[in-house]
PDB file of C-alpha atoms and ligand atoms in Angstrom:
ATOM      1  CA  UNK A   1     -12.706   1.842 -11.813  1.00  0.00           C
ATOM      2  CA  UNK A   2     -14.163   4.369 -13.851  1.00  0.00           C
ATOM      3  CA  UNK A   3     -16.219   2.024 -16.343  1.00  0.00           C
ATOM      4  CA  UNK A   4     -14.256   4.188 -19.662  1.00  0.00           C
ATOM      5  CA  UNK A   5     -11.731   4.097 -18.486  1.00  0.00           C
ATOM      6  CA  UNK A   6      -8.078   1.529 -18.586  1.00  0.00           C
ATOM      7  CA  UNK A   7      -6.888   0.380 -15.867  1.00  0.00           C
ATOM      8  CA  UNK A   8      -3.556   1.879 -16.653  1.00  0.00           C
ATOM      9  CA  UNK A   9      -5.042   4.980 -16.793  1.00  0.00           C
ATOM     10  CA  UNK A  10      -2.822   7.309 -14.422  1.00  0.00           C
ATOM     11  CA  UNK A  11      -4.846  10.800 -14.971  1.00  0.00           C
ATOM     12  CA  UNK A  12      -8.475   9.447 -14.594  1.00  0.00           C
ATOM     13  CA  UNK A  13      -6.727   8.250 -11.213  1.00  0.00           C
ATOM     14  CA  UNK A  14      -5.855  11.524 -10.463  1.00  0.00           C
ATOM     15  CA  UNK A  15      -8.808  13.253 -11.792  1.00  0.00           C
ATOM     16  CA  UNK A  16     -11.489  10.933  -9.888  1.00  0.00           C
ATOM     17  CA  UNK A  17      -8.911  11.287  -6.273  1.00  0.00           C
ATOM     18  CA  UNK A  18      -9.311  15.895  -6.591  1.00  0.00           C
ATOM     19  CA  UNK A  19     -12.449  14.568  -8.057  1.00  0.00           C
ATOM     20  CA  UNK A  20     -12.578  13.314  -4.347  1.00  0.00           C
ATOM     21  CA  UNK A  21     -10.806  16.509  -2.320  1.00  0.00           C
ATOM     22  CA  UNK A  22     -13.596  18.287  -3.586  1.00  0.00           C
ATOM     23  CA  UNK A  23     -16.428  17.138  -1.750  1.00  0.00           C
ATOM     24  CA  UNK A  24     -14.841  16.133   0.711  1.00  0.00           C
ATOM     25  CA  UNK A  25     -11.158  17.914   3.466  1.00  0.00           C
ATOM     26  CA  UNK A  26      -8.826  14.764   1.607  1.00  0.00           C
ATOM     27  CA  UNK A  27      -6.483  16.981  -0.036  1.00  0.00           C
ATOM     28  CA  UNK A  28      -4.316  15.735  -3.398  1.00  0.00           C
ATOM     29  CA  UNK A  29      -0.427  17.130  -3.443  1.00  0.00           C
ATOM     30  CA  UNK A  30       1.418  17.386  -6.005  1.00  0.00           C
ATOM     31  CA  UNK A  31       4.520  15.839  -5.259  1.00  0.00           C
ATOM     32  CA  UNK A  32       7.715  15.844  -8.030  1.00  0.00           C
ATOM     33  CA  UNK A  33      10.808  14.436  -8.395  1.00  0.00           C
ATOM     34  CA  UNK A  34      13.021  15.010 -11.298  1.00  0.00           C
ATOM     35  CA  UNK A  35      13.119  13.604 -15.333  1.00  0.00           C
ATOM     36  CA  UNK A  36       9.803  11.060 -13.566  1.00  0.00           C
ATOM     37  CA  UNK A  37       6.200  11.840 -13.737  1.00  0.00           C
ATOM     38  CA  UNK A  38       4.866  13.343 -10.349  1.00  0.00           C
ATOM     39  CA  UNK A  39       2.863  11.353  -8.184  1.00  0.00           C
ATOM     40  CA  UNK A  40       1.221  12.422  -5.231  1.00  0.00           C
ATOM     41  CA  UNK A  41      -0.082  12.561  -1.649  1.00  0.00           C
ATOM     42  CA  UNK A  42      -3.081  12.463  -0.378  1.00  0.00           C
ATOM     43  CA  UNK A  43      -3.910  13.832   3.415  1.00  0.00           C
ATOM     44  CA  UNK A  44      -6.739  15.464   5.481  1.00  0.00           C
ATOM     45  CA  UNK A  45      -5.212  18.322   7.050  1.00  0.00           C
ATOM     46  CA  UNK A  46      -4.123  16.385  10.250  1.00  0.00           C
ATOM     47  CA  UNK A  47      -0.464  15.416   9.776  1.00  0.00           C
ATOM     48  CA  UNK A  48       0.878  15.860  13.044  1.00  0.00           C
ATOM     49  CA  UNK A  49       3.967  14.844  15.169  1.00  0.00           C
ATOM     50  CA  UNK A  50       1.308  14.468  17.807  1.00  0.00           C
ATOM     51  CA  UNK A  51      -0.973  12.169  16.213  1.00  0.00           C
ATOM     52  CA  UNK A  52      -0.235   8.723  14.723  1.00  0.00           C
ATOM     53  CA  UNK A  53      -1.357   8.497  11.830  1.00  0.00           C
ATOM     54  CA  UNK A  54      -2.832   5.323   8.703  1.00  0.00           C
ATOM     55  CA  UNK A  55      -0.588   5.255   6.103  1.00  0.00           C
ATOM     56  CA  UNK A  56      -1.510   3.529   2.874  1.00  0.00           C
ATOM     57  CA  UNK A  57       0.741   3.674  -0.309  1.00  0.00           C
ATOM     58  CA  UNK A  58      -0.232   1.764  -3.840  1.00  0.00           C
ATOM     59  CA  UNK A  59       0.884   1.214  -7.558  1.00  0.00           C
ATOM     60  CA  UNK A  60       4.990   1.207  -6.063  1.00  0.00           C
ATOM     61  CA  UNK A  61       4.877  -1.303  -9.129  1.00  0.00           C
ATOM     62  CA  UNK A  62       3.473  -0.304 -12.238  1.00  0.00           C
ATOM     63  CA  UNK A  63       2.205  -3.736 -12.983  1.00  0.00           C
ATOM     64  CA  UNK A  64      -0.180  -3.710 -10.275  1.00  0.00           C
ATOM     65  CA  UNK A  65      -3.061  -1.674 -10.514  1.00  0.00           C
ATOM     66  CA  UNK A  66      -5.744  -2.770  -8.779  1.00  0.00           C
ATOM     67  CA  UNK A  67      -4.944  -1.602  -5.787  1.00  0.00           C
ATOM     68  CA  UNK A  68      -4.594   1.844  -6.924  1.00  0.00           C
ATOM     69  CA  UNK A  69      -8.217   1.602  -7.541  1.00  0.00           C
ATOM     70  CA  UNK A  70      -8.839   0.046  -4.902  1.00  0.00           C
ATOM     71  CA  UNK A  71      -7.779   2.766  -2.058  1.00  0.00           C
ATOM     72  CA  UNK A  72      -9.587   5.140  -4.220  1.00  0.00           C
ATOM     73  CA  UNK A  73     -13.118   3.644  -3.847  1.00  0.00           C
ATOM     74  CA  UNK A  74     -12.206   2.774  -0.805  1.00  0.00           C
ATOM     75  CA  UNK A  75     -12.028   6.892   0.562  1.00  0.00           C
ATOM     76  CA  UNK A  76     -14.708   7.638  -1.303  1.00  0.00           C
ATOM     77  CA  UNK A  77     -17.044   5.009   0.278  1.00  0.00           C
ATOM     78  CA  UNK A  78     -15.008   6.349   4.028  1.00  0.00           C
ATOM     79  CA  UNK A  79     -14.101   9.798   2.898  1.00  0.00           C
ATOM     80  CA  UNK A  80     -17.043  10.154   6.672  1.00  0.00           C
ATOM     81  CA  UNK A  81     -14.210   7.990   8.574  1.00  0.00           C
ATOM     82  CA  UNK A  82     -11.417   9.838   7.407  1.00  0.00           C
ATOM     83  CA  UNK A  83     -12.130  12.906   8.384  1.00  0.00           C
ATOM     84  CA  UNK A  84     -11.779  11.554  12.177  1.00  0.00           C
ATOM     85  CA  UNK A  85      -8.055  10.618  12.086  1.00  0.00           C
ATOM     86  CA  UNK A  86      -4.639  11.798  10.509  1.00  0.00           C
ATOM     87  CA  UNK A  87      -3.599   9.576   6.464  1.00  0.00           C
ATOM     88  CA  UNK A  88      -1.025   9.947   4.178  1.00  0.00           C
ATOM     89  CA  UNK A  89      -1.975   8.059   1.560  1.00  0.00           C
ATOM     90  CA  UNK A  90       0.054   7.344  -1.409  1.00  0.00           C
ATOM     91  CA  UNK A  91      -1.922   6.504  -4.098  1.00  0.00           C
ATOM     92  CA  UNK A  92       0.812   4.806  -7.167  1.00  0.00           C
ATOM     93  CA  UNK A  93       4.778   5.746  -6.770  1.00  0.00           C
ATOM     94  CA  UNK A  94       5.177   4.427  -9.562  1.00  0.00           C
ATOM     95  CA  UNK A  95       2.859   6.717 -12.653  1.00  0.00           C
ATOM     96  CA  UNK A  96       5.899   5.368 -15.729  1.00  0.00           C
ATOM     97  CA  UNK A  97       4.878   2.031 -14.273  1.00  0.00           C
ATOM     98  CA  UNK A  98       1.125   2.778 -14.319  1.00  0.00           C
ATOM     99  CA  UNK A  99       0.975   3.690 -17.380  1.00  0.00           C
ATOM    100  CA  UNK A 100       3.636   1.981 -19.250  1.00  0.00           C
ATOM    101  CA  UNK A 101       2.376  -2.007 -17.116  1.00  0.00           C
ATOM    102  CA  UNK A 102       6.116  -1.952 -15.437  1.00  0.00           C
ATOM    103  CA  UNK A 103       7.011  -3.518 -12.676  1.00  0.00           C
ATOM    104  CA  UNK A 104      10.206  -1.055 -12.964  1.00  0.00           C
ATOM    105  CA  UNK A 105      10.101   2.536 -13.298  1.00  0.00           C
ATOM    106  CA  UNK A 106      11.857   4.221 -15.979  1.00  0.00           C
ATOM    107  CA  UNK A 107      15.668   3.312 -14.853  1.00  0.00           C
ATOM    108  CA  UNK A 108      14.409  -0.117 -14.592  1.00  0.00           C
ATOM    109  CA  UNK A 109      14.852   0.060 -11.083  1.00  0.00           C
ATOM    110  CA  UNK A 110      12.303  -1.551  -8.634  1.00  0.00           C
ATOM    111  CA  UNK A 111      11.551   0.938  -6.465  1.00  0.00           C
ATOM    112  CA  UNK A 112      10.666  -1.639  -3.301  1.00  0.00           C
ATOM    113  CA  UNK A 113      14.203  -1.880  -3.119  1.00  0.00           C
ATOM    114  CA  UNK A 114      15.494   1.671  -3.098  1.00  0.00           C
ATOM    115  CA  UNK A 115      14.040   2.499   1.120  1.00  0.00           C
ATOM    116  CA  UNK A 116      17.274   1.592   2.004  1.00  0.00           C
ATOM    117  CA  UNK A 117      18.910   4.578   0.254  1.00  0.00           C
ATOM    118  CA  UNK A 118      17.611   8.311   1.501  1.00  0.00           C
ATOM    119  CA  UNK A 119      19.683  10.382  -1.800  1.00  0.00           C
ATOM    120  CA  UNK A 120      17.005   8.511  -4.111  1.00  0.00           C
ATOM    121  CA  UNK A 121      14.879  11.375  -6.149  1.00  0.00           C
ATOM    122  CA  UNK A 122      11.633   9.128  -4.361  1.00  0.00           C
ATOM    123  CA  UNK A 123      12.505   7.725  -1.670  1.00  0.00           C
ATOM    124  CA  UNK A 124      13.966  11.678  -0.472  1.00  0.00           C
ATOM    125  CA  UNK A 125      10.930  13.178  -1.110  1.00  0.00           C
ATOM    126  CA  UNK A 126       8.934  10.661   1.127  1.00  0.00           C
ATOM    127  CA  UNK A 127      11.152  10.125   3.518  1.00  0.00           C
ATOM    128  CA  UNK A 128      11.830  14.022   4.072  1.00  0.00           C
ATOM    129  CA  UNK A 129       7.956  14.286   3.727  1.00  0.00           C
ATOM    130  CA  UNK A 130       6.944  11.446   6.946  1.00  0.00           C
ATOM    131  CA  UNK A 131       9.912  12.009   9.279  1.00  0.00           C
ATOM    132  CA  UNK A 132       8.649  12.314  12.702  1.00  0.00           C
ATOM    133  CA  UNK A 133       5.657  11.189  11.323  1.00  0.00           C
ATOM    134  CA  UNK A 134       4.438   8.206  13.434  1.00  0.00           C
ATOM    135  CA  UNK A 135       1.532   5.667  11.407  1.00  0.00           C
ATOM    136  CA  UNK A 136      -0.594   3.611  13.427  1.00  0.00           C
ATOM    137  CA  UNK A 137      -0.959   1.019  11.212  1.00  0.00           C
ATOM    138  CA  UNK A 138       0.908   1.565   7.572  1.00  0.00           C
ATOM    139  CA  UNK A 139      -0.200  -1.102   5.080  1.00  0.00           C
ATOM    140  CA  UNK A 140       1.630  -1.804   1.429  1.00  0.00           C
ATOM    141  CA  UNK A 141      -0.512  -2.404  -1.362  1.00  0.00           C
ATOM    142  CA  UNK A 142       0.359  -5.067  -4.037  1.00  0.00           C
ATOM    143  CA  UNK A 143      -0.329  -7.997  -6.319  1.00  0.00           C
ATOM    144  CA  UNK A 144       1.694 -11.224  -7.714  1.00  0.00           C
ATOM    145  CA  UNK A 145       1.536 -13.103 -10.700  1.00  0.00           C
ATOM    146  CA  UNK A 146       2.977 -15.977  -9.293  1.00  0.00           C
ATOM    147  CA  UNK A 147      -0.235 -15.866  -6.268  1.00  0.00           C
ATOM    148  CA  UNK A 148      -2.624 -18.391  -6.676  1.00  0.00           C
ATOM    149  CA  UNK A 149      -4.796 -16.824  -4.014  1.00  0.00           C
ATOM    150  CA  UNK A 150      -4.857 -13.488  -1.080  1.00  0.00           C
ATOM    151  CA  UNK A 151      -1.567 -13.517   1.190  1.00  0.00           C
ATOM    152  CA  UNK A 152       0.560 -10.508   3.707  1.00  0.00           C
ATOM    153  CA  UNK A 153       3.192  -9.665   4.869  1.00  0.00           C
ATOM    154  CA  UNK A 154       3.726  -9.739   8.016  1.00  0.00           C
ATOM    155  CA  UNK A 155       7.461  -7.976   9.450  1.00  0.00           C
ATOM    156  CA  UNK A 156       8.968 -10.659  12.073  1.00  0.00           C
ATOM    157  CA  UNK A 157      10.871 -10.330  14.895  1.00  0.00           C
ATOM    158  CA  UNK A 158      10.038 -12.259  17.483  1.00  0.00           C
ATOM    159  CA  UNK A 159       6.834 -13.019  18.945  1.00  0.00           C
ATOM    160  CA  UNK A 160       3.517 -14.567  18.174  1.00  0.00           C
ATOM    161  CA  UNK A 161       1.585 -13.772  15.336  1.00  0.00           C
ATOM    162  CA  UNK A 162      -0.975 -10.686  14.647  1.00  0.00           C
ATOM    163  CA  UNK A 163      -4.067 -11.926  14.927  1.00  0.00           C
ATOM    164  CA  UNK A 164      -5.660  -9.063  13.082  1.00  0.00           C
ATOM    165  CA  UNK A 165      -3.637 -11.411   9.333  1.00  0.00           C
ATOM    166  CA  UNK A 166      -5.770 -13.241  10.013  1.00  0.00           C
ATOM    167  CA  UNK A 167      -8.832 -11.578  10.405  1.00  0.00           C
ATOM    168  CA  UNK A 168      -7.360  -9.634   7.444  1.00  0.00           C
ATOM    169  CA  UNK A 169      -7.193 -12.453   5.267  1.00  0.00           C
ATOM    170  CA  UNK A 170     -10.673 -13.423   6.115  1.00  0.00           C
ATOM    171  CA  UNK A 171     -12.432 -10.583   5.156  1.00  0.00           C
ATOM    172  CA  UNK A 172     -10.305 -10.419   1.530  1.00  0.00           C
ATOM    173  CA  UNK A 173     -11.680 -14.151   1.755  1.00  0.00           C
ATOM    174  CA  UNK A 174     -14.684 -13.146   0.188  1.00  0.00           C
ATOM    175  CA  UNK A 175     -13.746 -12.163  -2.514  1.00  0.00           C
ATOM    176  CA  UNK A 176     -11.098 -14.352  -3.620  1.00  0.00           C
ATOM    177  CA  UNK A 177      -8.970 -18.031  -1.928  1.00  0.00           C
ATOM    178  CA  UNK A 178      -6.102 -17.923   0.351  1.00  0.00           C
ATOM    179  CA  UNK A 179      -3.448 -18.557  -1.448  1.00  0.00           C
ATOM    180  CA  UNK A 180      -1.666 -21.886  -1.525  1.00  0.00           C
ATOM    181  CA  UNK A 181       1.704 -22.306  -1.210  1.00  0.00           C
ATOM    182  CA  UNK A 182       4.087 -23.950   1.358  1.00  0.00           C
ATOM    183  CA  UNK A 183       6.612 -21.267  -0.085  1.00  0.00           C
ATOM    184  CA  UNK A 184       6.353 -17.444  -1.711  1.00  0.00           C
ATOM    185  CA  UNK A 185       9.183 -15.288  -2.980  1.00  0.00           C
ATOM    186  CA  UNK A 186      11.642 -18.019  -2.124  1.00  0.00           C
ATOM    187  CA  UNK A 187       9.995 -17.831   1.610  1.00  0.00           C
ATOM    188  CA  UNK A 188       8.076 -20.316   3.794  1.00  0.00           C
ATOM    189  CA  UNK A 189       4.780 -19.224   4.041  1.00  0.00           C
ATOM    190  CA  UNK A 190       1.433 -20.606   5.749  1.00  0.00           C
ATOM    191  CA  UNK A 191      -3.163 -20.015   5.404  1.00  0.00           C
ATOM    192  CA  UNK A 192      -0.940 -17.054   2.965  1.00  0.00           C
ATOM    193  CA  UNK A 193       1.103 -14.996   5.568  1.00  0.00           C
ATOM    194  CA  UNK A 194       5.323 -15.194   5.458  1.00  0.00           C
ATOM    195  CA  UNK A 195       6.563 -13.738   8.243  1.00  0.00           C
ATOM    196  CA  UNK A 196      10.090 -12.371   7.091  1.00  0.00           C
ATOM    197  CA  UNK A 197      12.408 -11.710   9.547  1.00  0.00           C
ATOM    198  CA  UNK A 198      13.345  -8.233  10.011  1.00  0.00           C
ATOM    199  CA  UNK A 199      16.424  -8.860  10.191  1.00  0.00           C
ATOM    200  CA  UNK A 200      17.435 -10.622   6.793  1.00  0.00           C
ATOM    201  CA  UNK A 201      16.235  -7.385   4.446  1.00  0.00           C
ATOM    202  CA  UNK A 202      16.352  -8.593   1.232  1.00  0.00           C
ATOM    203  CA  UNK A 203      19.753  -8.646  -0.137  1.00  0.00           C
ATOM    204  CA  UNK A 204      18.151  -6.619  -3.626  1.00  0.00           C
ATOM    205  CA  UNK A 205      17.296  -3.933  -0.746  1.00  0.00           C
ATOM    206  CA  UNK A 206      15.053  -2.177   1.314  1.00  0.00           C
ATOM    207  CA  UNK A 207      11.499  -2.349   0.445  1.00  0.00           C
ATOM    208  CA  UNK A 208       8.948   0.261   1.773  1.00  0.00           C
ATOM    209  CA  UNK A 209       7.079  -2.370   4.472  1.00  0.00           C
ATOM    210  CA  UNK A 210      10.499  -2.212   6.490  1.00  0.00           C
ATOM    211  CA  UNK A 211      11.373   1.455   5.993  1.00  0.00           C
ATOM    212  CA  UNK A 212       7.889   1.931   7.643  1.00  0.00           C
ATOM    213  CA  UNK A 213       8.123  -0.886  10.173  1.00  0.00           C
ATOM    214  CA  UNK A 214      11.671   0.434  11.220  1.00  0.00           C
ATOM    215  CA  UNK A 215      11.487   3.985  11.002  1.00  0.00           C
ATOM    216  CA  UNK A 216       7.765   5.168  11.694  1.00  0.00           C
ATOM    217  CA  UNK A 217       5.574   2.104  13.772  1.00  0.00           C
ATOM    218  CA  UNK A 218       5.164  -1.689  13.946  1.00  0.00           C
ATOM    219  CA  UNK A 219       2.014  -2.570  12.790  1.00  0.00           C
ATOM    220  CA  UNK A 220       2.744  -3.487   9.396  1.00  0.00           C
ATOM    221  CA  UNK A 221       1.193  -4.963   6.137  1.00  0.00           C
ATOM    222  CA  UNK A 222       2.405  -5.885   2.652  1.00  0.00           C
ATOM    223  CA  UNK A 223      -0.664  -6.837   1.436  1.00  0.00           C
ATOM    224  CA  UNK A 224      -0.919  -9.050  -1.992  1.00  0.00           C
ATOM    225  CA  UNK A 225      -3.781 -10.057  -4.194  1.00  0.00           C
ATOM    226  CA  UNK A 226      -3.129 -12.480  -7.393  1.00  0.00           C
ATOM    227  CA  UNK A 227      -2.932 -10.846 -10.881  1.00  0.00           C
ATOM    228  CA  UNK A 228      -4.375 -13.617 -12.990  1.00  0.00           C
ATOM    229  CA  UNK A 229      -7.684 -13.401 -10.796  1.00  0.00           C
ATOM    230  CA  UNK A 230     -10.410 -10.547 -12.469  1.00  0.00           C
ATOM    231  CA  UNK A 231      -9.003  -7.018 -12.000  1.00  0.00           C
ATOM    232  CA  UNK A 232     -12.822  -5.708  -9.831  1.00  0.00           C
ATOM    233  CA  UNK A 233     -12.856  -9.179  -8.098  1.00  0.00           C
ATOM    234  CA  UNK A 234      -9.054  -7.981  -6.665  1.00  0.00           C
ATOM    235  CA  UNK A 235     -10.755  -4.061  -6.363  1.00  0.00           C
ATOM    236  CA  UNK A 236     -12.791  -5.811  -4.049  1.00  0.00           C
ATOM    237  CA  UNK A 237     -10.251  -7.648  -2.015  1.00  0.00           C
ATOM    238  CA  UNK A 238      -8.669  -4.516  -1.391  1.00  0.00           C
ATOM    239  CA  UNK A 239     -11.122  -2.220  -0.061  1.00  0.00           C
ATOM    240  CA  UNK A 240     -11.799  -5.492   2.685  1.00  0.00           C
ATOM    241  CA  UNK A 241      -9.255  -5.996   3.411  1.00  0.00           C
ATOM    242  CA  UNK A 242      -7.385  -2.205   3.472  1.00  0.00           C
ATOM    243  CA  UNK A 243     -11.497  -1.695   5.564  1.00  0.00           C
ATOM    244  CA  UNK A 244     -10.589  -4.771   7.848  1.00  0.00           C
ATOM    245  CA  UNK A 245      -7.042  -3.541   8.355  1.00  0.00           C
ATOM    246  CA  UNK A 246      -8.784  -0.353   9.345  1.00  0.00           C
ATOM    247  CA  UNK A 247     -11.861  -1.345  11.442  1.00  0.00           C
ATOM    248  CA  UNK A 248      -9.460  -3.086  13.418  1.00  0.00           C
ATOM    249  CA  UNK A 249      -6.573  -0.890  13.709  1.00  0.00           C
ATOM    250  CA  UNK A 250      -9.156   2.443  15.011  1.00  0.00           C
ATOM    251  CA  UNK A 251     -11.776   0.638  17.342  1.00  0.00           C
ATOM    252  CA  UNK A 252     -12.262   1.955  20.727  1.00  0.00           C
TER     253      UNK A 252
HETATM  254 ZN1  LIG B 301       4.255  -5.478  -5.895  1.00  0.00          ZN
END
């Protein structure tokens, strides 16, 4: 994050992405939605239906700023790597919430519960954009005010746990400890891992992760850092966990 701006400076965030796109093949595109601040997508021009893509989104909850800066800083350090495969990033899906430090958007809506609604102004745009695309890895970056450490949601539809989940947590543990709670958000958790059943989506609506998992590729992780830790550490932790996830997904 630039030293001279606040964690919720949306213009600075987009300015930095634009600056990065000038030096690299990354492209920043504006996505307009009615009655709302535009949000942005970042691609590298390789997106196609033929090749699986890396999808990462952040800032769907506006009071979770660290991942937005972490994704930017990680991309700044890894733009060379990002020329090797198609990428689609959404650096901040809830710009109004980001500016106002609000989990919800300006209509009081939780944008992480609307992914079953194809006519919502946000999902309408994204669902159209990702139609026919497959993701070799999708990451949804979040933070949690109740957390005492880092944790990951790994969608569960039977079978053994994904070995990668623990490896990703180990990378994050260099900066912040694992969440020690046995129950997180009403679900069982063990060693910082929650495996929500794909067949039991939240009653309030479909989250982004579940939609992506069911429609675009089964390797999906929702990565969480504790909001009460220092911003700098949260940014470093997210970067480390993005780095490890992508390393695991792209090693040959
Ligand atoms: Zn969140």
